[in-house]
Amino acid sequence: MNNDTPTPRGSSPSPMGSSGPQHPDVGLLSDATLDELAEKLAVATTIVGIGESARFSRETFVLRDGLFRKLVQHHGFRALAVQDSAGVAAGLDRYVRVGETSAESALEGAWHPWRTAEMVRHWSGSARSTRNTPTTPYGSSA
């Protein structure tokens, strides 16, 4: 895989409630590279673990979000496990499936590294995708 994406500017995630960076397409891998990676993962497995080697990194959030979206939108993946309590996961699940609250509200009790503008954008996008996908929606679990 060829990474032809330039190095992004600013690496710290934005605090929740801030406008945050307005460049969700800026990341460590190009869109074509993410497509290729998602394709290889989807062909080889039914469960993909997307971890991280560092916390509080905008690039990590953007990369994880981009890969997750590719897997959901183009390869039929429908579940997301989150590293948090069952209560937080249930709140995120309700938000994604039915819009019971806002992404910000669903993240209020979450583990501190998840409470960023990037995660709000991730969950907002997940909710839109779920509500606009005619197939079985994906949810979250602890």
PDB file of N, CA, C and O in Angstrom, residues 3-10 26-28 59:
ATOM      1  N   ASN A   3       1.235   5.201   0.797  1.00  0.00           N
ATOM      2  CA  ASN A   3       0.661   6.304   1.565  1.00  0.00           C
ATOM      3  C   ASN A   3       1.065   7.597   0.903  1.00  0.00           C
ATOM      4  O   ASN A   3       2.175   8.073   1.066  1.00  0.00           O
ATOM      5  N   ASP A   4       0.139   8.190   0.146  1.00  0.00           N
ATOM      6  CA  ASP A   4       0.441   9.430  -0.552  1.00  0.00           C
ATOM      7  C   ASP A   4      -0.219  10.646   0.094  1.00  0.00           C
ATOM      8  O   ASP A   4      -0.349  11.689  -0.510  1.00  0.00           O
ATOM      9  N   THR A   5      -0.625  10.501   1.334  1.00  0.00           N
ATOM     10  CA  THR A   5      -1.246  11.602   2.063  1.00  0.00           C
ATOM     11  C   THR A   5      -0.177  12.384   2.816  1.00  0.00           C
ATOM     12  O   THR A   5       0.639  11.793   3.511  1.00  0.00           O
ATOM     13  N   PRO A   6      -0.184  13.720   2.691  1.00  0.00           N
ATOM     14  CA  PRO A   6       0.811  14.494   3.441  1.00  0.00           C
ATOM     15  C   PRO A   6       0.554  14.412   4.940  1.00  0.00           C
ATOM     16  O   PRO A   6      -0.554  14.136   5.389  1.00  0.00           O
ATOM     17  N   THR A   7       1.594  14.656   5.710  1.00  0.00           N
ATOM     18  CA  THR A   7       1.482  14.635   7.167  1.00  0.00           C
ATOM     19  C   THR A   7       0.512  15.711   7.619  1.00  0.00           C
ATOM     20  O   THR A   7       0.616  16.860   7.204  1.00  0.00           O
ATOM     21  N   PRO A   8      -0.494  15.362   8.447  1.00  0.00           N
ATOM     22  CA  PRO A   8      -1.471  16.344   8.914  1.00  0.00           C
ATOM     23  C   PRO A   8      -0.858  17.350   9.873  1.00  0.00           C
ATOM     24  O   PRO A   8       0.129  17.059  10.540  1.00  0.00           O
ATOM     25  N   ARG A   9      -1.468  18.527   9.938  1.00  0.00           N
ATOM     26  CA  ARG A   9      -1.025  19.561  10.876  1.00  0.00           C
ATOM     27  C   ARG A   9      -1.772  19.416  12.180  1.00  0.00           C
ATOM     28  O   ARG A   9      -2.969  19.200  12.183  1.00  0.00           O
ATOM     29  N   GLY A  10      -1.088  19.557  13.299  1.00  0.00           N
ATOM     30  CA  GLY A  10      -1.737  19.484  14.607  1.00  0.00           C
ATOM     31  C   GLY A  10      -2.157  18.076  14.934  1.00  0.00           C
ATOM     32  O   GLY A  10      -2.895  17.470  14.188  1.00  0.00           O
ATOM     33  N   VAL A  26      -8.291  14.636   6.625  1.00  0.00           N
ATOM     34  CA  VAL A  26      -6.849  14.665   6.854  1.00  0.00           C
ATOM     35  C   VAL A  26      -6.485  13.505   7.758  1.00  0.00           C
ATOM     36  O   VAL A  26      -7.036  13.352   8.833  1.00  0.00           O
ATOM     37  N   GLY A  27      -5.578  12.682   7.329  1.00  0.00           N
ATOM     38  CA  GLY A  27      -5.200  11.536   8.139  1.00  0.00           C
ATOM     39  C   GLY A  27      -3.862  10.982   7.722  1.00  0.00           C
ATOM     40  O   GLY A  27      -3.155  11.555   6.897  1.00  0.00           O
ATOM     41  N   LEU A  28      -3.524   9.859   8.291  1.00  0.00           N
ATOM     42  CA  LEU A  28      -2.241   9.247   8.005  1.00  0.00           C
ATOM     43  C   LEU A  28      -2.228   8.493   6.690  1.00  0.00           C
ATOM     44  O   LEU A  28      -1.179   8.284   6.104  1.00  0.00           O
ATOM     45  N   GLU A  59      -4.644  12.018  14.666  1.00  0.00           N
ATOM     46  CA  GLU A  59      -4.438  11.088  13.560  1.00  0.00           C
ATOM     47  C   GLU A  59      -5.021   9.713  13.864  1.00  0.00           C
ATOM     48  O   GLU A  59      -5.594   9.075  12.991  1.00  0.00           O
TER      49      GLU A  59
END
